[in-house]
Amino acid sequence: MENNKTISSKRQNRTKEHFKLALIELIKRNGYHSVSVKDIVNQASYNRSTFYVHYQDKIQLAEDLLESMLKGLENSVGKPYIPGQKFYTTKLNTPSFNIISYIYENRNFFLIKYDEPLPGLHTRFPQTILKIYQEQFNFQTINNIPVNMDYFKRYTAFGFYGLILNWINSDFKESQEEFIEEVIALTKTHIYSIEYIGE
């Protein structure tokens, strides 16, 4: 049976989640800079005092939202794999790209195409993808062609980000499956195998 502390913690997390969802909706409607704390509490159907129990201001709420979503992005990547697992790009399939499913499931958050998105999203989103490539994977090039692996990971990560950005800006025109198939086809042109290191 849950104790009072657990119940209280769940309630707090739920309240914070409501504030985050309210902020996302308001950014989509009006842009980040025009959003006030009053707007957020009205959208979330809470009062100001409840907001200030959890956050000092909207900047702290925005940072919490950005941090939690990008951490979720990092965590989503390894779900199909176990550390030390090596796989060949010829065997890649839709479940191999759980990161794309995460982005699609949270498409309300990834407000790249809006004029005033969440501060830091434009820079920290691609940096998070690069971090994933640098820290969670080892790559083997086609025919073991020797390359500067740091450059290779940067080239591959930012290329992948460019594809994601285009997909988002097209309002997810292709289905997840279609988009992943395109990514796999491109991956096969320069990567022979991938080893999942883990976090």
mmCIF file of C-alpha atoms in Angstrom, residues 8-189:
data_model
loop_
_atom_site.group_PDB
_atom_site.id
_atom_site.type_symbol
_atom_site.label_atom_id
_atom_site.label_comp_id
_atom_site.label_asym_id
_atom_site.label_seq_id
_atom_site.Cartn_x
_atom_site.Cartn_y
_atom_site.Cartn_z
ATOM 1 C CA SER A 8 2.196 13.316 -2.125
ATOM 2 C CA SER A 9 5.137 12.867 -4.520
ATOM 3 C CA LYS A 10 2.853 11.489 -7.245
ATOM 4 C CA ARG A 11 0.455 14.392 -6.763
ATOM 5 C CA GLN A 12 3.302 16.903 -7.042
ATOM 6 C CA ASN A 13 4.599 15.258 -10.216
ATOM 7 C CA ARG A 14 1.100 15.294 -11.697
ATOM 8 C CA THR A 15 0.676 18.991 -10.873
ATOM 9 C CA LYS A 16 4.040 19.827 -12.450
ATOM 10 C CA GLU A 17 3.053 17.818 -15.519
ATOM 11 C CA HIS A 18 -0.125 19.893 -15.853
ATOM 12 C CA PHE A 19 1.923 23.107 -15.732
ATOM 13 C CA LYS A 20 4.285 21.764 -18.405
ATOM 14 C CA LEU A 21 1.411 20.809 -20.698
ATOM 15 C CA ALA A 22 -0.159 24.237 -20.153
ATOM 16 C CA LEU A 23 3.107 25.945 -21.122
ATOM 17 C CA ILE A 24 3.383 23.864 -24.315
ATOM 18 C CA GLU A 25 -0.154 24.770 -25.379
ATOM 19 C CA LEU A 26 0.417 28.469 -24.686
ATOM 20 C CA ILE A 27 3.692 28.513 -26.638
ATOM 21 C CA LYS A 28 1.922 26.954 -29.606
ATOM 22 C CA ARG A 29 -0.825 29.553 -29.383
ATOM 23 C CA ASN A 30 1.045 32.749 -28.526
ATOM 24 C CA GLY A 31 4.827 32.145 -28.492
ATOM 25 C CA TYR A 32 6.996 31.790 -25.394
ATOM 26 C CA HIS A 33 7.688 35.454 -24.634
ATOM 27 C CA SER A 34 4.055 36.499 -24.392
ATOM 28 C CA VAL A 35 3.200 33.738 -21.884
ATOM 29 C CA SER A 36 2.770 34.857 -18.269
ATOM 30 C CA VAL A 37 2.450 32.897 -15.033
ATOM 31 C CA LYS A 38 -1.179 34.021 -14.934
ATOM 32 C CA ASP A 39 -1.721 32.462 -18.383
ATOM 33 C CA ILE A 40 -0.094 29.215 -17.237
ATOM 34 C CA VAL A 41 -2.182 28.829 -14.069
ATOM 35 C CA ASN A 42 -5.377 29.679 -15.953
ATOM 36 C CA GLN A 43 -4.572 27.162 -18.685
ATOM 37 C CA ALA A 44 -3.715 24.467 -16.124
ATOM 38 C CA SER A 45 -6.711 25.331 -13.870
ATOM 39 C CA TYR A 46 -4.608 25.960 -10.762
ATOM 40 C CA ASN A 47 -4.013 29.046 -8.658
ATOM 41 C CA ARG A 48 -0.823 31.119 -8.524
ATOM 42 C CA SER A 49 0.122 29.947 -5.034
ATOM 43 C CA THR A 50 0.178 26.330 -6.258
ATOM 44 C CA PHE A 51 2.437 27.345 -9.135
ATOM 45 C CA TYR A 52 4.916 29.041 -6.796
ATOM 46 C CA VAL A 53 5.095 25.935 -4.594
ATOM 47 C CA HIS A 54 6.766 24.220 -7.573
ATOM 48 C CA TYR A 55 8.450 26.971 -9.611
ATOM 49 C CA GLN A 56 9.933 30.414 -9.016
ATOM 50 C CA ASP A 57 8.830 31.683 -12.413
ATOM 51 C CA LYS A 58 8.041 30.557 -15.954
ATOM 52 C CA ILE A 59 11.785 30.404 -16.756
ATOM 53 C CA GLN A 60 12.273 27.660 -14.171
ATOM 54 C CA LEU A 61 9.209 25.814 -15.496
ATOM 55 C CA ALA A 62 10.541 26.081 -19.066
ATOM 56 C CA GLU A 63 13.943 24.737 -17.992
ATOM 57 C CA ASP A 64 12.336 21.826 -16.123
ATOM 58 C CA LEU A 65 10.251 21.004 -19.204
ATOM 59 C CA LEU A 66 13.237 21.153 -21.560
ATOM 60 C CA GLU A 67 15.484 19.144 -19.215
ATOM 61 C CA SER A 68 12.926 16.387 -18.624
ATOM 62 C CA MET A 69 12.031 16.002 -22.305
ATOM 63 C CA LEU A 70 15.642 15.857 -23.504
ATOM 64 C CA LYS A 71 16.527 13.396 -20.726
ATOM 65 C CA GLY A 72 13.598 11.293 -21.935
ATOM 66 C CA LEU A 73 15.047 11.504 -25.452
ATOM 67 C CA GLU A 74 18.393 10.166 -24.177
ATOM 68 C CA ASN A 75 16.718 7.364 -22.227
ATOM 69 C CA SER A 76 14.504 6.326 -25.142
ATOM 70 C CA VAL A 77 17.420 5.380 -27.381
ATOM 71 C CA GLY A 78 18.637 2.315 -25.525
ATOM 72 C CA LYS A 79 15.269 0.639 -24.957
ATOM 73 C CA PRO A 80 15.610 -1.822 -27.878
ATOM 74 C CA TYR A 81 19.185 -2.797 -26.923
ATOM 75 C CA ILE A 82 21.379 -4.264 -24.197
ATOM 76 C CA PRO A 83 24.853 -2.814 -23.464
ATOM 77 C CA GLY A 84 27.536 -4.462 -25.585
ATOM 78 C CA GLN A 85 25.051 -5.529 -28.253
ATOM 79 C CA LYS A 86 26.358 -5.164 -31.792
ATOM 80 C CA PHE A 87 24.109 -5.133 -34.827
ATOM 81 C CA TYR A 88 24.543 -4.664 -38.545
ATOM 82 C CA THR A 89 22.803 -1.913 -40.453
ATOM 83 C CA THR A 90 21.467 -4.489 -42.925
ATOM 84 C CA LYS A 91 19.379 -5.834 -40.011
ATOM 85 C CA LEU A 92 17.989 -2.493 -38.816
ATOM 86 C CA ASN A 93 14.210 -2.252 -38.512
ATOM 87 C CA THR A 94 11.547 0.066 -37.135
ATOM 88 C CA PRO A 95 12.009 -0.870 -33.433
ATOM 89 C CA SER A 96 15.726 -0.046 -33.786
ATOM 90 C CA PHE A 97 14.824 3.654 -33.869
ATOM 91 C CA ASN A 98 12.933 4.119 -30.624
ATOM 92 C CA ILE A 99 14.186 7.722 -30.582
ATOM 93 C CA ILE A 100 11.895 8.509 -33.521
ATOM 94 C CA SER A 101 8.910 6.976 -31.740
ATOM 95 C CA TYR A 102 9.724 9.132 -28.701
ATOM 96 C CA ILE A 103 9.820 12.306 -30.812
ATOM 97 C CA TYR A 104 6.535 11.423 -32.495
ATOM 98 C CA GLU A 105 4.810 10.515 -29.213
ATOM 99 C CA ASN A 106 5.954 13.861 -27.773
ATOM 100 C CA ARG A 107 5.417 15.865 -30.958
ATOM 101 C CA ASN A 108 3.532 18.566 -29.036
ATOM 102 C CA PHE A 109 6.768 19.354 -27.210
ATOM 103 C CA PHE A 110 9.119 19.553 -30.186
ATOM 104 C CA LEU A 111 7.874 23.000 -31.211
ATOM 105 C CA ILE A 112 10.748 23.679 -33.599
ATOM 106 C CA LYS A 113 8.593 25.263 -36.279
ATOM 107 C CA TYR A 114 7.053 27.901 -34.019
ATOM 108 C CA ASP A 115 8.422 31.453 -34.089
ATOM 109 C CA GLU A 116 9.019 31.590 -30.332
ATOM 110 C CA PRO A 117 9.688 28.038 -29.147
ATOM 111 C CA LEU A 118 11.007 27.007 -25.761
ATOM 112 C CA PRO A 119 14.314 28.821 -25.067
ATOM 113 C CA GLY A 120 17.274 26.533 -25.723
ATOM 114 C CA LEU A 121 15.344 23.979 -27.769
ATOM 115 C CA HIS A 122 17.025 24.902 -31.071
ATOM 116 C CA THR A 123 20.516 24.376 -29.635
ATOM 117 C CA ARG A 124 20.054 21.689 -26.988
ATOM 118 C CA PHE A 125 17.961 19.332 -29.110
ATOM 119 C CA PRO A 126 20.736 18.724 -31.699
ATOM 120 C CA GLN A 127 23.367 18.733 -28.931
ATOM 121 C CA THR A 128 21.447 15.960 -27.151
ATOM 122 C CA ILE A 129 21.437 13.853 -30.333
ATOM 123 C CA LEU A 130 25.195 14.408 -30.646
ATOM 124 C CA LYS A 131 25.661 13.414 -26.992
ATOM 125 C CA ILE A 132 23.715 10.198 -27.654
ATOM 126 C CA TYR A 133 25.955 9.365 -30.636
ATOM 127 C CA GLN A 134 29.130 10.194 -28.696
ATOM 128 C CA GLU A 135 28.296 8.407 -25.443
ATOM 129 C CA GLN A 136 25.960 5.538 -26.303
ATOM 130 C CA PHE A 137 27.245 4.108 -29.602
ATOM 131 C CA ASN A 138 30.337 2.873 -31.409
ATOM 132 C CA PHE A 139 30.222 2.808 -35.207
ATOM 133 C CA GLN A 140 32.057 0.746 -37.805
ATOM 134 C CA THR A 141 32.282 2.336 -41.239
ATOM 135 C CA ILE A 142 31.621 0.531 -44.516
ATOM 136 C CA ASN A 143 34.708 -1.544 -45.448
ATOM 137 C CA ASN A 144 36.356 -0.276 -42.224
ATOM 138 C CA ILE A 145 37.312 2.960 -43.960
ATOM 139 C CA PRO A 146 39.475 4.859 -41.458
ATOM 140 C CA VAL A 147 37.944 8.172 -40.401
ATOM 141 C CA ASN A 148 38.194 10.646 -37.549
ATOM 142 C CA MET A 149 35.435 9.079 -35.434
ATOM 143 C CA ASP A 150 34.651 12.292 -33.565
ATOM 144 C CA TYR A 151 34.029 14.042 -36.903
ATOM 145 C CA PHE A 152 32.095 11.023 -38.156
ATOM 146 C CA LYS A 153 29.747 11.074 -35.162
ATOM 147 C CA ARG A 154 29.206 14.813 -35.517
ATOM 148 C CA TYR A 155 28.528 14.480 -39.241
ATOM 149 C CA THR A 156 26.086 11.628 -38.662
ATOM 150 C CA ALA A 157 24.334 13.145 -35.634
ATOM 151 C CA PHE A 158 23.723 16.542 -37.202
ATOM 152 C CA GLY A 159 22.643 14.910 -40.472
ATOM 153 C CA PHE A 160 20.110 12.868 -38.511
ATOM 154 C CA TYR A 161 18.948 16.019 -36.708
ATOM 155 C CA GLY A 162 18.454 17.743 -40.073
ATOM 156 C CA LEU A 163 16.202 14.916 -41.221
ATOM 157 C CA ILE A 164 14.209 15.070 -37.977
ATOM 158 C CA LEU A 165 13.844 18.837 -38.306
ATOM 159 C CA ASN A 166 12.521 18.470 -41.840
ATOM 160 C CA TRP A 167 10.080 15.779 -40.669
ATOM 161 C CA ILE A 168 8.790 18.005 -37.850
ATOM 162 C CA ASN A 169 8.489 21.036 -40.122
ATOM 163 C CA SER A 170 6.447 18.993 -42.598
ATOM 164 C CA ASP A 171 3.960 18.224 -39.783
ATOM 165 C CA PHE A 172 5.143 14.602 -39.784
ATOM 166 C CA LYS A 173 4.073 14.110 -43.382
ATOM 167 C CA GLU A 174 5.575 10.626 -43.545
ATOM 168 C CA SER A 175 4.470 8.021 -41.045
ATOM 169 C CA GLN A 176 6.998 6.912 -38.434
ATOM 170 C CA GLU A 177 7.595 3.723 -40.414
ATOM 171 C CA GLU A 178 8.180 5.573 -43.687
ATOM 172 C CA PHE A 179 10.532 8.047 -42.049
ATOM 173 C CA ILE A 180 12.523 5.283 -40.322
ATOM 174 C CA GLU A 181 12.839 3.383 -43.620
ATOM 175 C CA GLU A 182 14.402 6.480 -45.213
ATOM 176 C CA VAL A 183 16.800 6.895 -42.279
ATOM 177 C CA ILE A 184 17.805 3.221 -42.446
ATOM 178 C CA ALA A 185 18.456 3.455 -46.192
ATOM 179 C CA LEU A 186 20.775 6.435 -45.621
ATOM 180 C CA THR A 187 22.463 4.780 -42.631
ATOM 181 C CA LYS A 188 23.391 1.767 -44.777
ATOM 182 C CA THR A 189 25.397 4.012 -47.119
#
